[in-house]
mmCIF file of C-alpha atoms and ligand atoms in Angstrom:
data_model
loop_
_atom_site.group_PDB
_atom_site.id
_atom_site.type_symbol
_atom_site.label_atom_id
_atom_site.label_comp_id
_atom_site.label_asym_id
_atom_site.label_seq_id
_atom_site.Cartn_x
_atom_site.Cartn_y
_atom_site.Cartn_z
ATOM 1 C CA MET A 17 -0.066 -0.091 -0.119
ATOM 2 C CA HIS A 18 1.294 3.546 -1.234
ATOM 3 C CA ARG A 19 0.659 5.877 1.594
ATOM 4 C CA PHE A 20 1.899 9.282 2.144
ATOM 5 C CA ALA A 21 1.328 12.450 4.856
ATOM 6 C CA LEU A 22 0.747 15.674 3.484
ATOM 7 C CA GLY A 23 -0.027 17.954 6.955
ATOM 8 C CA ASP A 24 -3.014 16.689 7.572
ATOM 9 C CA PHE A 25 -4.163 15.180 4.199
ATOM 10 C CA GLU A 26 -3.599 11.727 3.792
ATOM 11 C CA LEU A 27 -2.685 10.525 0.186
ATOM 12 C CA SER A 28 -2.736 6.705 -1.185
ATOM 13 C CA ILE A 29 -2.502 5.053 -4.048
ATOM 14 C CA PHE A 30 -5.571 3.012 -5.512
ATOM 15 C CA SER A 31 -4.667 0.636 -9.198
ATOM 16 C CA ASP A 32 -7.556 0.009 -11.667
ATOM 17 C CA GLY A 33 -5.376 -3.150 -12.650
ATOM 18 C CA THR A 34 -2.173 -3.201 -15.460
ATOM 19 C CA TYR A 35 -3.083 -3.136 -18.731
ATOM 20 C CA PRO A 36 -1.239 -3.951 -22.492
ATOM 21 C CA LEU A 37 0.361 -0.649 -24.532
ATOM 22 C CA ASP A 38 2.358 -0.674 -27.594
ATOM 23 C CA GLY A 39 5.901 0.172 -26.464
ATOM 24 C CA GLY A 40 6.312 2.698 -29.646
ATOM 25 C CA ALA A 41 3.562 4.226 -29.191
ATOM 26 C CA PHE A 42 3.712 4.428 -25.519
ATOM 27 C CA PHE A 43 7.589 6.040 -26.084
ATOM 28 C CA GLY A 44 6.727 8.548 -29.381
ATOM 29 C CA VAL A 45 9.937 9.031 -31.520
ATOM 30 C CA VAL A 46 11.949 7.461 -28.772
ATOM 31 C CA PRO A 47 13.811 4.623 -30.048
ATOM 32 C CA LYS A 48 13.433 0.854 -29.117
ATOM 33 C CA VAL A 49 16.820 0.496 -28.400
ATOM 34 C CA MET A 50 16.109 3.668 -26.090
ATOM 35 C CA TRP A 51 13.410 2.683 -24.140
ATOM 36 C CA SER A 52 13.734 -0.241 -23.903
ATOM 37 C CA ARG A 53 16.557 -0.437 -21.234
ATOM 38 C CA LYS A 54 13.489 1.832 -19.225
ATOM 39 C CA ALA A 55 10.525 -0.431 -19.948
ATOM 40 C CA ALA A 56 10.505 -4.243 -20.436
ATOM 41 C CA ALA A 57 8.370 -5.323 -23.930
ATOM 42 C CA ASP A 58 6.840 -8.358 -24.538
ATOM 43 C CA GLU A 59 7.118 -10.454 -27.895
ATOM 44 C CA LYS A 60 4.465 -8.584 -29.021
ATOM 45 C CA ASN A 61 6.213 -5.262 -28.135
ATOM 46 C CA TYR A 62 3.507 -4.460 -25.222
ATOM 47 C CA VAL A 63 4.419 -2.720 -22.129
ATOM 48 C CA THR A 64 2.710 -3.011 -18.669
ATOM 49 C CA THR A 65 0.444 0.080 -17.929
ATOM 50 C CA GLY A 66 -0.961 0.473 -14.598
ATOM 51 C CA LEU A 67 -4.182 2.438 -13.853
ATOM 52 C CA ASN A 68 -3.091 4.675 -10.710
ATOM 53 C CA SER A 69 -5.997 6.856 -8.986
ATOM 54 C CA LEU A 70 -5.080 9.225 -6.621
ATOM 55 C CA LEU A 71 -6.777 8.554 -2.906
ATOM 56 C CA ILE A 72 -6.467 11.715 -0.698
ATOM 57 C CA ARG A 73 -8.494 12.050 2.304
ATOM 58 C CA THR A 74 -8.452 15.794 3.514
ATOM 59 C CA GLY A 75 -10.796 15.068 7.576
ATOM 60 C CA LYS A 76 -12.925 16.473 5.791
ATOM 61 C CA GLN A 77 -13.728 15.285 2.739
ATOM 62 C CA THR A 78 -12.317 11.876 0.799
ATOM 63 C CA VAL A 79 -11.255 13.048 -2.915
ATOM 64 C CA LEU A 80 -10.868 10.527 -5.559
ATOM 65 C CA VAL A 81 -8.526 11.849 -8.662
ATOM 66 C CA GLU A 82 -9.148 8.930 -11.342
ATOM 67 C CA THR A 83 -11.252 6.715 -11.849
ATOM 68 C CA GLY A 84 -8.968 3.847 -14.423
ATOM 69 C CA MET A 85 -10.386 2.102 -16.917
ATOM 70 C CA GLY A 86 -13.978 0.968 -16.090
ATOM 71 C CA ASN A 87 -16.040 -2.528 -16.450
ATOM 72 C CA LYS A 88 -17.846 -0.926 -19.513
ATOM 73 C CA LEU A 89 -15.372 -1.482 -22.642
ATOM 74 C CA SER A 90 -17.218 -2.933 -25.852
ATOM 75 C CA GLU A 91 -15.782 -6.586 -26.749
ATOM 76 C CA ARG A 92 -13.583 -4.875 -29.504
ATOM 77 C CA MET A 93 -11.799 -2.808 -26.785
ATOM 78 C CA ILE A 94 -11.163 -5.703 -24.299
ATOM 79 C CA LYS A 95 -9.456 -7.811 -26.920
ATOM 80 C CA PHE A 96 -6.641 -4.636 -27.332
ATOM 81 C CA TYR A 97 -6.662 -3.419 -24.003
ATOM 82 C CA GLY A 98 -8.554 -6.144 -21.293
ATOM 83 C CA GLN A 99 -10.110 -4.835 -18.438
ATOM 84 C CA PRO A 100 -8.778 -5.026 -15.351
ATOM 85 C CA ALA A 101 -11.777 -3.368 -13.717
ATOM 86 C CA GLN A 102 -9.787 -3.724 -10.017
ATOM 87 C CA LEU A 103 -10.714 -0.107 -8.742
ATOM 88 C CA LEU A 104 -13.493 -1.124 -6.166
ATOM 89 C CA ALA A 105 -12.562 -4.373 -5.149
ATOM 90 C CA ASN A 106 -9.129 -2.650 -4.058
ATOM 91 C CA LEU A 107 -10.768 0.869 -2.445
ATOM 92 C CA ALA A 108 -13.514 -1.743 -1.155
ATOM 93 C CA ALA A 109 -9.680 -3.671 0.440
ATOM 94 C CA GLU A 110 -8.591 -0.492 2.485
ATOM 95 C CA GLY A 111 -12.496 -0.382 3.584
ATOM 96 C CA VAL A 112 -13.565 3.361 1.252
ATOM 97 C CA SER A 113 -16.300 2.127 -0.296
ATOM 98 C CA PRO A 114 -18.242 4.169 -3.212
ATOM 99 C CA GLU A 115 -21.051 6.354 -1.334
ATOM 100 C CA ASP A 116 -17.913 6.966 0.428
ATOM 101 C CA VAL A 117 -16.275 9.476 -2.262
ATOM 102 C CA ASP A 118 -16.950 13.001 -1.666
ATOM 103 C CA ILE A 119 -15.472 14.444 -4.567
ATOM 104 C CA VAL A 120 -14.148 12.560 -7.731
ATOM 105 C CA ILE A 121 -11.977 14.305 -10.517
ATOM 106 C CA ASN A 122 -11.232 13.750 -13.439
ATOM 107 C CA THR A 123 -7.384 14.885 -15.659
ATOM 108 C CA HIS A 124 -9.461 14.528 -18.661
ATOM 109 C CA LEU A 125 -11.341 12.732 -20.294
ATOM 110 C CA HIS A 126 -9.713 9.380 -21.911
ATOM 111 C CA PHE A 127 -11.296 6.001 -21.202
ATOM 112 C CA ASP A 128 -8.133 4.805 -19.183
ATOM 113 C CA HIS A 129 -8.596 8.061 -17.316
ATOM 114 C CA CYS A 130 -12.678 8.713 -16.237
ATOM 115 C CA GLY A 131 -13.975 4.435 -16.973
ATOM 116 C CA TRP A 132 -15.289 4.311 -13.723
ATOM 117 C CA ASN A 133 -17.096 7.465 -13.292
ATOM 118 C CA THR A 134 -20.351 5.514 -13.878
ATOM 119 C CA VAL A 135 -21.385 1.729 -14.709
ATOM 120 C CA ARG A 136 -24.989 0.052 -15.500
ATOM 121 C CA ASP A 137 -27.441 -0.606 -13.502
ATOM 122 C CA GLY A 138 -29.149 -3.943 -13.751
ATOM 123 C CA SER A 139 -31.823 -2.374 -16.207
ATOM 124 C CA GLY A 140 -28.982 -1.184 -18.558
ATOM 125 C CA LYS A 141 -28.522 2.746 -17.526
ATOM 126 C CA ILE A 142 -25.718 4.546 -16.954
ATOM 127 C CA VAL A 143 -25.562 5.428 -13.338
ATOM 128 C CA PRO A 144 -23.485 7.099 -11.284
ATOM 129 C CA THR A 145 -20.239 4.868 -9.487
ATOM 130 C CA PHE A 146 -20.134 6.931 -6.634
ATOM 131 C CA PRO A 147 -23.258 8.728 -5.817
ATOM 132 C CA ARG A 148 -22.770 11.041 -3.733
ATOM 133 C CA ALA A 149 -19.862 12.791 -4.946
ATOM 134 C CA LYS A 150 -19.005 15.767 -7.167
ATOM 135 C CA TYR A 151 -17.189 15.204 -9.979
ATOM 136 C CA TYR A 152 -14.953 17.617 -11.855
ATOM 137 C CA ALA A 153 -13.417 17.685 -15.125
ATOM 138 C CA PRO A 154 -11.845 20.202 -17.487
ATOM 139 C CA GLU A 155 -14.254 21.952 -19.465
ATOM 140 C CA GLY A 156 -12.109 22.526 -23.218
ATOM 141 C CA GLU A 157 -11.843 18.149 -22.599
ATOM 142 C CA TRP A 158 -15.534 18.356 -22.886
ATOM 143 C CA GLN A 159 -15.967 20.141 -25.789
ATOM 144 C CA TYR A 160 -13.374 18.768 -27.261
ATOM 145 C CA ALA A 161 -14.407 15.202 -26.316
ATOM 146 C CA ARG A 162 -17.934 16.543 -28.543
ATOM 147 C CA LYS A 163 -16.484 15.982 -31.403
ATOM 148 C CA PRO A 164 -12.933 14.429 -30.969
ATOM 149 C CA SER A 165 -10.322 13.706 -34.310
ATOM 150 C CA GLU A 166 -10.269 11.019 -36.081
ATOM 151 C CA ARG A 167 -7.275 10.024 -34.106
ATOM 152 C CA ASP A 168 -8.705 9.960 -31.269
ATOM 153 C CA ALA A 169 -12.139 9.170 -30.515
ATOM 154 C CA ILE A 170 -11.708 5.846 -29.611
ATOM 155 C CA SER A 171 -10.532 6.849 -26.347
ATOM 156 C CA TYR A 172 -13.149 9.276 -25.754
ATOM 157 C CA ILE A 173 -16.659 6.596 -24.444
ATOM 158 C CA SER A 174 -19.390 9.785 -23.806
ATOM 159 C CA ASP A 175 -21.082 6.602 -21.487
ATOM 160 C CA ASN A 176 -18.268 8.450 -19.092
ATOM 161 C CA TYR A 177 -19.109 12.104 -18.659
ATOM 162 C CA ASP A 178 -22.574 12.324 -20.331
ATOM 163 C CA PRO A 179 -25.011 11.491 -18.083
ATOM 164 C CA LEU A 180 -23.104 12.977 -14.910
ATOM 165 C CA VAL A 181 -22.780 16.683 -17.441
ATOM 166 C CA GLU A 182 -26.741 15.757 -18.291
ATOM 167 C CA SER A 183 -27.359 15.565 -14.448
ATOM 168 C CA GLY A 184 -25.127 17.944 -13.307
ATOM 169 C CA GLN A 185 -23.469 15.766 -10.947
ATOM 170 C CA MET A 186 -20.184 16.982 -13.204
ATOM 171 C CA THR A 187 -18.892 20.079 -12.968
ATOM 172 C CA LEU A 188 -16.562 21.387 -15.790
ATOM 173 C CA LEU A 189 -13.314 22.958 -14.901
ATOM 174 C CA LYS A 190 -11.433 26.389 -16.909
ATOM 175 C CA GLY A 191 -8.598 25.201 -14.984
ATOM 176 C CA GLY A 192 -7.032 26.801 -12.352
ATOM 177 C CA GLU A 193 -9.339 26.113 -9.721
ATOM 178 C CA GLU A 194 -9.279 25.371 -6.168
ATOM 179 C CA ILE A 195 -11.956 22.319 -5.611
ATOM 180 C CA VAL A 196 -11.400 21.964 -1.711
ATOM 181 C CA PRO A 197 -8.776 24.184 0.103
ATOM 182 C CA GLY A 198 -5.242 22.805 -0.377
ATOM 183 C CA ILE A 199 -6.690 21.029 -3.876
ATOM 184 C CA SER A 200 -6.172 22.772 -7.097
ATOM 185 C CA VAL A 201 -6.181 22.441 -11.153
ATOM 186 C CA LYS A 202 -3.664 23.829 -13.625
ATOM 187 C CA THR A 203 -4.002 23.183 -17.282
ATOM 188 C CA PHE A 204 -1.037 21.172 -18.339
ATOM 189 C CA PRO A 205 -1.235 20.946 -22.531
ATOM 190 C CA GLY A 206 0.036 18.865 -24.489
ATOM 191 C CA HIS A 207 -1.151 14.851 -24.393
ATOM 192 C CA THR A 208 -4.432 17.051 -24.903
ATOM 193 C CA ALA A 209 -5.009 20.748 -24.913
ATOM 194 C CA SER A 210 -6.631 21.178 -21.938
ATOM 195 C CA MET A 211 -5.693 18.121 -19.782
ATOM 196 C CA GLN A 212 -5.466 19.427 -16.472
ATOM 197 C CA GLY A 213 -2.828 17.904 -13.522
ATOM 198 C CA VAL A 214 -4.139 17.698 -9.564
ATOM 199 C CA ILE A 215 -1.921 19.838 -7.248
ATOM 200 C CA VAL A 216 -2.232 19.071 -3.646
ATOM 201 C CA ARG A 217 -0.939 21.456 -0.736
ATOM 202 C CA GLY A 218 -1.120 20.176 2.716
ATOM 203 C CA SER A 219 -3.290 21.629 5.153
ATOM 204 C CA GLN A 220 -0.765 23.058 6.869
ATOM 205 C CA ASN A 221 3.081 22.237 6.935
ATOM 206 C CA PRO A 222 4.874 20.424 9.747
ATOM 207 C CA HIS A 223 8.040 20.961 9.205
ATOM 208 C CA PRO A 224 8.920 24.256 7.761
ATOM 209 C CA GLN A 225 12.261 24.647 9.409
ATOM 210 C CA ASP A 226 13.025 21.776 6.781
ATOM 211 C CA THR A 227 11.432 22.622 4.048
ATOM 212 C CA PRO A 228 10.970 25.850 3.184
ATOM 213 C CA HIS A 229 7.986 25.258 0.053
ATOM 214 C CA ALA A 230 4.823 23.973 1.411
ATOM 215 C CA PRO A 231 4.922 20.354 0.554
ATOM 216 C CA THR A 232 2.946 19.869 -2.580
ATOM 217 C CA VAL A 233 1.987 16.607 -4.621
ATOM 218 C CA CYS A 234 0.893 16.607 -8.520
ATOM 219 C CA TYR A 235 -0.914 14.085 -10.274
ATOM 220 C CA ILE A 236 0.648 15.027 -13.539
ATOM 221 C CA SER A 237 -1.180 12.730 -15.058
ATOM 222 C CA ASP A 238 -0.428 12.120 -19.393
ATOM 223 C CA LEU A 239 1.801 14.597 -19.396
ATOM 224 C CA ILE A 240 4.839 12.189 -17.548
ATOM 225 C CA PRO A 241 2.671 9.042 -17.657
ATOM 226 C CA THR A 242 5.087 7.310 -15.871
ATOM 227 C CA THR A 243 9.436 7.012 -14.531
ATOM 228 C CA ALA A 244 10.362 6.900 -17.861
ATOM 229 C CA HIS A 245 8.920 9.055 -19.388
ATOM 230 C CA ILE A 246 11.057 12.271 -17.276
ATOM 231 C CA ASP A 247 13.264 13.151 -19.823
ATOM 232 C CA ILE A 248 12.325 16.542 -21.630
ATOM 233 C CA THR A 249 11.752 14.944 -24.798
ATOM 234 C CA TRP A 250 10.363 11.520 -23.772
ATOM 235 C CA GLY A 251 6.727 11.964 -24.809
ATOM 236 C CA MET A 252 4.233 10.072 -25.772
ATOM 237 C CA GLY A 253 2.887 9.439 -30.265
ATOM 238 C CA PHE A 254 -0.391 9.510 -27.965
ATOM 239 C CA ASP A 255 1.049 13.124 -27.257
ATOM 240 C CA LEU A 256 -1.783 15.227 -29.825
ATOM 241 C CA TYR A 257 0.523 18.252 -29.578
ATOM 242 C CA PRO A 258 3.800 17.093 -28.671
ATOM 243 C CA LEU A 259 5.978 20.550 -28.669
ATOM 244 C CA GLN A 260 3.434 21.972 -26.521
ATOM 245 C CA THR A 261 4.255 18.244 -23.717
ATOM 246 C CA ILE A 262 8.011 19.464 -23.689
ATOM 247 C CA GLU A 263 7.110 23.653 -22.701
ATOM 248 C CA SER A 264 4.496 22.207 -20.147
ATOM 249 C CA LYS A 265 7.272 19.438 -18.692
ATOM 250 C CA LYS A 266 9.301 22.409 -18.476
ATOM 251 C CA TRP A 267 7.604 24.783 -16.982
ATOM 252 C CA TYR A 268 6.858 22.105 -14.904
ATOM 253 C CA TYR A 269 9.654 20.510 -13.361
ATOM 254 C CA THR A 270 11.069 24.901 -12.801
ATOM 255 C CA GLN A 271 8.327 24.408 -10.197
ATOM 256 C CA ALA A 272 8.088 20.482 -8.861
ATOM 257 C CA ILE A 273 12.064 19.773 -8.740
ATOM 258 C CA PRO A 274 13.174 23.463 -6.832
ATOM 259 C CA GLU A 275 10.135 23.082 -4.237
ATOM 260 C CA ARG A 276 11.460 19.099 -4.210
ATOM 261 C CA TRP A 277 6.766 18.214 -5.392
ATOM 262 C CA LEU A 278 5.661 14.630 -5.129
ATOM 263 C CA THR A 279 5.254 13.518 -8.241
ATOM 264 C CA VAL A 280 2.315 10.848 -9.201
ATOM 265 C CA PHE A 281 2.541 8.722 -12.311
ATOM 266 C CA THR A 282 -0.860 7.816 -13.987
ATOM 267 C CA HIS A 283 0.274 5.230 -16.130
ATOM 268 C CA ASP A 284 3.390 3.492 -14.150
ATOM 269 C CA ALA A 285 3.100 -0.186 -12.941
ATOM 270 C CA LYS A 286 5.761 -0.031 -10.993
ATOM 271 C CA THR A 287 6.203 3.618 -8.886
ATOM 272 C CA PRO A 288 3.177 5.105 -8.747
ATOM 273 C CA TRP A 289 5.096 8.316 -7.373
ATOM 274 C CA ALA A 290 8.354 9.540 -6.761
ATOM 275 C CA TYR A 291 10.610 12.615 -6.539
ATOM 276 C CA VAL A 292 11.952 14.003 -9.843
ATOM 277 C CA GLU A 293 15.525 15.805 -9.693
ATOM 278 C CA ARG A 294 18.223 16.819 -11.781
ATOM 279 C CA ASP A 295 21.660 14.344 -11.373
ATOM 280 C CA ALA A 296 24.796 16.078 -11.704
ATOM 281 C CA ALA A 297 24.956 15.523 -15.192
ATOM 282 C CA GLY A 298 21.680 17.474 -15.548
ATOM 283 C CA LYS A 299 19.884 14.268 -16.380
ATOM 284 C CA MET A 300 16.412 13.437 -15.101
ATOM 285 C CA VAL A 301 16.251 10.623 -12.376
ATOM 286 C CA ALA A 302 13.003 9.414 -10.572
ATOM 287 C CA ARG A 303 14.369 8.943 -6.977
ATOM 288 C CA ALA A 304 12.396 7.009 -4.702
ATOM 289 C CA VAL A 305 9.546 8.725 -1.967
HETATM 290 ZN ZN1 ZN B 406 -5.151 9.906 -22.291
#
């Protein structure tokens, strides 16, 4: 169990399981001779990819960032990705029931990030998985998801968000909002135009003499999906705006490295969070918690 205390907040990682992703698509223009040193590929060139959600207990609210792949994939998509669907069981094992979740935040609306937002009930109707929760997602992402490009239309499953927007249970965000005290969102364009990272600052700084900056954890989502993607130029082939990915990563590191933010890696099957540092040679390295 990965757990971290941030002031009064308690943070934990919950996985929806792992799925296979083509290594070439995962590492874009990076040659396999380079990426295969950091990520093992099987005989079909698949890399095992994680589905990490972040649960934050603030003391007042229970906040879930990202809801994995869910259990509503089509037969065709199950052929490609499987459908691990482990998030609810993993939450239950730690005593978290769907009714306990007060807030759900989606960084973007690709199917592997908001799949458990909703489920089909006994009659086949789409209903919220977390019945009491207020849901949040980027407005630009939702607008785009209504009319995605041919390139990434397969990544959007409207049942994951449209029923929630229609019922008023999902609030659409511009970027920059503070959702509850200490938890805010910021737009990091690159993977999509409107993807948002979730920035968590503890409610208080327990050791101000040791850490001059407020301790911060950031769910950076698909801007830096795994520890193997921390180099500025190692973007995913899926990124719609690869040059913006580079700019967003640079901005992120100018904050996250000097202030020692703990970075959450949405798709890392082994290392869900780590500190990103620059070593003596200037190379990016991930240091374990
Ligand atoms: Zn994505």
